[in-house]
Short mmCIF file of C-alpha atoms and ligand atoms in Angstrom, two decimals:
data_model
loop_
_atom_site.label_atom_id
_atom_site.label_comp_id
_atom_site.label_asym_id
_atom_site.label_seq_id
_atom_site.Cartn_x
_atom_site.Cartn_y
_atom_site.Cartn_z
CA MET A 191 154.32 12.50 164.88
CA LEU A 192 154.81 16.27 164.78
CA THR A 193 154.62 17.99 168.17
CA TYR A 194 154.39 21.74 168.60
CA ILE A 195 154.34 23.18 172.09
CA VAL A 196 153.82 26.91 172.65
CA LEU A 197 155.12 28.65 175.76
CA LEU A 198 152.94 31.64 176.58
CA GLY A 199 153.42 34.21 179.32
CA PRO A 200 154.75 37.68 180.11
CA PRO A 201 158.43 38.58 179.72
CA GLY A 202 160.31 37.17 182.71
CA ALA A 203 157.77 34.42 183.46
CA GLY A 204 160.35 31.74 182.67
CA LYS A 205 159.42 30.74 179.10
CA GLY A 206 163.01 30.68 177.88
CA THR A 207 164.26 28.76 180.89
CA GLN A 208 161.51 26.13 180.68
CA SER A 209 161.88 25.90 176.89
CA LYS A 210 165.50 24.87 177.38
CA VAL A 211 164.36 22.13 179.79
CA LEU A 212 161.74 20.93 177.31
CA GLU A 213 164.23 21.03 174.45
CA THR A 214 166.44 18.56 176.31
CA LYS A 215 163.70 16.32 177.66
CA LEU A 216 161.62 16.13 174.49
CA GLU A 217 164.46 16.35 171.98
CA LEU A 218 162.64 19.09 170.13
CA PRO A 219 164.36 22.33 169.09
CA HIS A 220 163.65 25.45 171.15
CA ILE A 221 162.64 28.16 168.71
CA SER A 222 162.70 31.62 170.24
CA THR A 223 161.91 34.42 167.80
CA GLY A 224 163.63 36.83 170.22
CA ASP A 225 166.83 34.71 170.14
CA ILE A 226 166.80 34.61 166.32
CA PHE A 227 166.40 38.40 166.20
CA ARG A 228 169.24 38.85 168.71
CA GLU A 229 171.48 36.54 166.67
CA ASN A 230 170.77 38.69 163.60
CA ILE A 231 171.46 41.89 165.54
CA LYS A 232 174.77 40.44 166.77
CA ASN A 233 175.76 39.47 163.21
CA GLY A 234 174.74 42.86 161.79
CA THR A 235 172.37 41.38 159.17
CA PRO A 236 169.73 43.58 157.44
CA LEU A 237 167.05 41.66 159.38
CA GLY A 238 168.90 42.45 162.61
CA THR A 239 169.10 46.17 161.80
CA LEU A 240 165.40 46.28 160.99
CA ALA A 241 164.36 44.28 164.07
CA ASN A 242 166.57 46.27 166.44
CA ALA A 243 164.60 49.45 165.79
CA TYR A 244 161.59 47.75 167.41
CA ILE A 245 163.29 45.51 169.95
CA SER A 246 165.36 48.28 171.54
CA LYS A 247 162.12 50.07 172.45
CA GLY A 248 160.37 46.89 173.57
CA ASN A 249 157.91 47.03 170.65
CA LEU A 250 156.87 44.11 168.47
CA VAL A 251 158.65 43.52 165.17
CA PRO A 252 156.16 43.64 162.23
CA ASP A 253 154.35 40.36 161.55
CA ASP A 254 155.49 39.89 157.95
CA VAL A 255 159.16 40.04 159.04
CA THR A 256 158.70 37.73 162.02
CA LEU A 257 156.63 35.22 160.11
CA ALA A 258 159.00 34.97 157.15
CA MET A 259 161.84 34.35 159.58
CA LEU A 260 159.90 31.67 161.43
CA ARG A 261 158.88 29.95 158.21
CA GLU A 262 162.55 29.62 157.25
CA ARG A 263 163.46 28.32 160.69
CA PHE A 264 160.82 25.56 160.48
CA LEU A 265 162.40 24.31 157.26
CA LEU A 266 165.65 23.36 158.99
CA PRO A 267 166.08 19.61 159.51
CA ASP A 268 166.06 19.76 163.32
CA CYS A 269 162.34 20.67 163.15
CA LYS A 270 161.41 17.35 161.57
CA ASN A 271 159.53 16.21 164.71
CA GLY A 272 158.17 19.62 165.75
CA ALA A 273 159.38 22.38 168.06
CA VAL A 274 159.01 24.21 171.34
CA LEU A 275 157.94 27.76 170.50
CA ASP A 276 158.91 30.59 172.82
CA GLY A 277 157.86 34.17 172.03
CA PHE A 278 155.68 33.24 169.08
CA PRO A 279 152.77 33.73 168.66
CA ARG A 280 152.50 37.06 170.44
CA THR A 281 149.12 38.17 169.07
CA PRO A 282 145.96 36.39 167.92
CA THR A 283 146.84 37.35 164.33
CA GLN A 284 150.19 35.60 164.70
CA ALA A 285 148.39 32.59 166.19
CA ASP A 286 146.13 32.42 163.11
CA GLU A 287 149.20 32.64 160.87
CA LEU A 288 150.93 29.93 162.90
CA GLU A 289 147.95 27.62 162.46
CA VAL A 290 148.12 28.04 158.68
CA LEU A 291 151.88 27.54 158.64
CA LEU A 292 151.83 24.40 160.79
CA HIS A 293 148.97 23.03 158.73
CA SER A 294 151.17 23.30 155.66
CA PHE A 295 153.62 20.93 157.39
CA GLY A 296 150.81 18.60 158.47
CA GLY A 297 150.99 19.73 162.09
CA GLN A 298 149.19 21.90 164.61
CA VAL A 299 149.72 23.43 168.04
CA ASN A 300 149.30 20.51 170.43
CA LEU A 301 149.67 22.24 173.77
CA VAL A 302 150.05 25.76 175.16
CA LEU A 303 151.79 26.15 178.50
CA PHE A 304 150.80 29.47 180.00
CA ILE A 305 153.35 30.47 182.65
CA THR A 306 152.12 33.12 185.08
CA ALA A 307 153.88 35.39 187.56
CA PRO A 308 152.99 38.76 189.13
CA VAL A 309 154.44 41.96 187.66
CA GLU A 310 156.80 42.61 190.64
CA THR A 311 158.38 39.18 190.11
CA LEU A 312 158.77 39.80 186.37
CA ILE A 313 160.55 43.10 186.93
CA GLU A 314 162.86 41.61 189.55
CA ARG A 315 163.74 38.68 187.31
CA LEU A 316 164.38 40.75 184.18
CA ALA A 317 166.51 43.30 186.04
CA GLY A 318 168.87 40.56 187.29
CA ARG A 319 168.81 38.35 184.21
CA TRP A 320 172.02 37.31 182.45
CA THR A 321 171.75 35.65 179.05
CA CYS A 322 174.31 33.44 177.31
CA LYS A 323 175.68 34.88 174.07
CA ALA A 324 175.99 31.58 172.24
CA GLN A 325 172.66 29.86 172.87
CA GLY A 326 170.48 32.07 175.04
CA HIS A 327 170.78 30.01 178.24
CA ILE A 328 169.41 32.08 181.10
CA PHE A 329 170.82 32.86 184.55
CA HIS A 330 169.95 35.30 187.34
CA GLU A 331 172.33 37.17 189.60
CA ASP A 332 170.41 36.07 192.72
CA PHE A 333 168.06 33.19 191.86
CA ASN A 334 170.06 31.13 189.37
CA GLN A 335 173.70 32.08 189.57
CA PRO A 336 176.19 30.62 187.13
CA ARG A 337 179.03 28.65 188.76
CA LEU A 338 181.49 31.20 187.40
CA LYS A 339 180.38 34.85 187.24
CA GLY A 340 179.78 35.99 183.65
CA VAL A 341 180.21 32.52 182.12
CA CYS A 342 177.49 30.13 180.92
CA ASP A 343 177.56 26.83 182.85
CA ILE A 344 176.29 24.93 179.84
CA ASP A 345 178.42 26.08 176.90
CA GLY A 346 181.08 28.30 178.49
CA SER A 347 180.11 31.38 176.47
CA GLU A 348 179.96 34.91 177.85
CA LEU A 349 176.86 36.09 179.74
CA TYR A 350 175.44 39.55 179.01
CA GLN A 351 172.50 41.71 180.08
CA ARG A 352 169.97 42.28 177.33
CA ASP A 353 169.41 45.94 176.40
CA ASP A 354 165.66 45.46 176.49
CA ASP A 355 165.84 44.21 180.10
CA LYS A 356 166.42 47.85 181.21
CA ALA A 357 163.70 49.13 183.54
CA GLU A 358 162.05 51.60 181.10
CA THR A 359 161.88 49.05 178.28
CA VAL A 360 160.67 46.29 180.59
CA LEU A 361 157.57 48.28 181.54
CA ASN A 362 156.71 48.82 177.88
CA ARG A 363 157.22 45.11 177.16
CA ILE A 364 154.90 44.16 180.00
CA GLU A 365 152.28 46.64 178.77
CA ILE A 366 152.53 45.28 175.23
CA TYR A 367 152.17 41.77 176.63
CA GLN A 368 149.01 42.80 178.50
CA ASN A 369 147.46 44.59 175.52
CA GLN A 370 148.52 42.43 172.60
CA THR A 371 149.60 39.00 173.84
CA ALA A 372 147.28 38.31 176.79
CA PRO A 373 144.25 37.86 174.43
CA LEU A 374 145.96 34.61 173.42
CA ILE A 375 144.98 33.16 176.80
CA GLN A 376 141.35 33.14 175.77
CA TYR A 377 142.25 32.22 172.17
CA TYR A 378 143.93 28.99 173.27
CA GLN A 379 141.50 28.33 176.12
CA GLU A 380 138.66 28.27 173.59
CA ARG A 381 140.59 25.70 171.58
CA GLY A 382 141.09 23.53 174.69
CA LEU A 383 144.87 23.76 174.41
CA LEU A 384 145.85 25.99 177.33
CA ILE A 385 147.27 24.74 180.59
CA GLU A 386 148.32 27.19 183.28
CA ILE A 387 151.61 26.77 185.12
CA ASN A 388 152.45 28.72 188.26
CA GLY A 389 155.74 30.40 187.37
CA ILE A 390 156.49 31.79 190.82
CA ALA A 391 158.16 28.68 192.20
CA SER A 392 161.83 27.72 191.73
CA ILE A 393 163.04 26.70 188.26
CA GLU A 394 163.09 23.03 189.35
CA ASP A 395 159.55 23.19 190.76
CA VAL A 396 158.20 24.88 187.64
CA SER A 397 159.93 22.24 185.50
CA THR A 398 158.32 19.51 187.59
CA GLN A 399 154.89 21.09 186.97
CA VAL A 400 155.66 21.36 183.24
CA MET A 401 156.76 17.73 182.99
CA SER A 402 153.71 16.45 184.86
CA VAL A 403 151.41 18.44 182.57
CA LEU A 404 153.17 16.95 179.54
CA HIS A 405 152.85 13.50 181.01
CA MET A 406 149.10 13.98 181.56
CA ALA A 407 148.64 15.47 178.09
CA SER A 408 150.45 12.60 176.41
CA SER A 409 148.57 9.92 178.40
CA SER A 410 145.22 11.52 177.51
CA SER A 411 146.15 11.76 173.83
CA HIS A 412 147.09 8.06 173.85
CA GLY A 413 143.99 6.82 175.41
P1 AMP B 593 161.82 37.81 173.72
O1 AMP B 593 163.22 37.28 173.65
O2 AMP B 593 160.79 36.77 173.42
O3 AMP B 593 161.56 38.56 175.00
O4 AMP B 593 161.69 38.88 172.54
C1 AMP B 593 162.49 40.06 172.52
C2 AMP B 593 161.90 41.05 171.55
O5 AMP B 593 161.91 40.51 170.22
C3 AMP B 593 160.44 41.43 171.79
O6 AMP B 593 160.30 42.44 172.78
C4 AMP B 593 160.02 41.92 170.39
O7 AMP B 593 160.55 43.20 170.14
C5 AMP B 593 160.76 40.93 169.49
N1 AMP B 593 159.94 39.74 169.19
C6 AMP B 593 160.16 38.47 169.62
N2 AMP B 593 159.18 37.65 169.18
C7 AMP B 593 158.33 38.40 168.47
C8 AMP B 593 157.10 38.14 167.80
N3 AMP B 593 156.55 36.92 167.79
N4 AMP B 593 156.49 39.17 167.15
C9 AMP B 593 157.01 40.40 167.17
N5 AMP B 593 158.14 40.73 167.82
C10 AMP B 593 158.81 39.75 168.46
#
């Protein structure tokens, strides 16, 4: 069966971190549109150059570009059982497009985990966030330190601070989230797919909440 789980929430809520946990536990690929853009920027591809003009300011990359990229990603063999989506959809229009796309594979969004945290927490987390260059694993200089400074515990690659985690860009990203992405809360609530997760707790506690929600969702879908 195809399973598609969407992680929704403001930047810094913990979507990337929890997606990595889900990826391991559910054996589904973690698809982060932000990570794919950053990979393209790093490799200097035309897509990367185009996307960087938006990302560096904290704005959204145009839908046609993002959607074409996502469509290609879904065609890779590791998506044969579904995926954990992080950072897509970001608007109700993208959610409509996602529905059509998943339909074409015979799937649909099965569950939306909405991770919440207050703005002060988001800013604090983004300002101290360190991201792994190879696979986007996430650390924090105070709350989730790597064993060795500047090195990813999981794959040994270098950790760096994202340009768009700078204070001025962060505020714009949070504003864009509130104006353009937050309407998805109602969108998915109306479809009975949204479950809220309190993102303030420690990474382990949030993961425990996520896993218990998944457990409940899978028992209710089986009976
Ligand atoms: P993220 O890693 O999810 O925080 O995304 C980083 C940046 O990539 C965002 O601030 C946007 O500029 C861009 N981006 C990621 N996902 C999308 C999307 N679904 N639609 C438009 N832009 C996106």
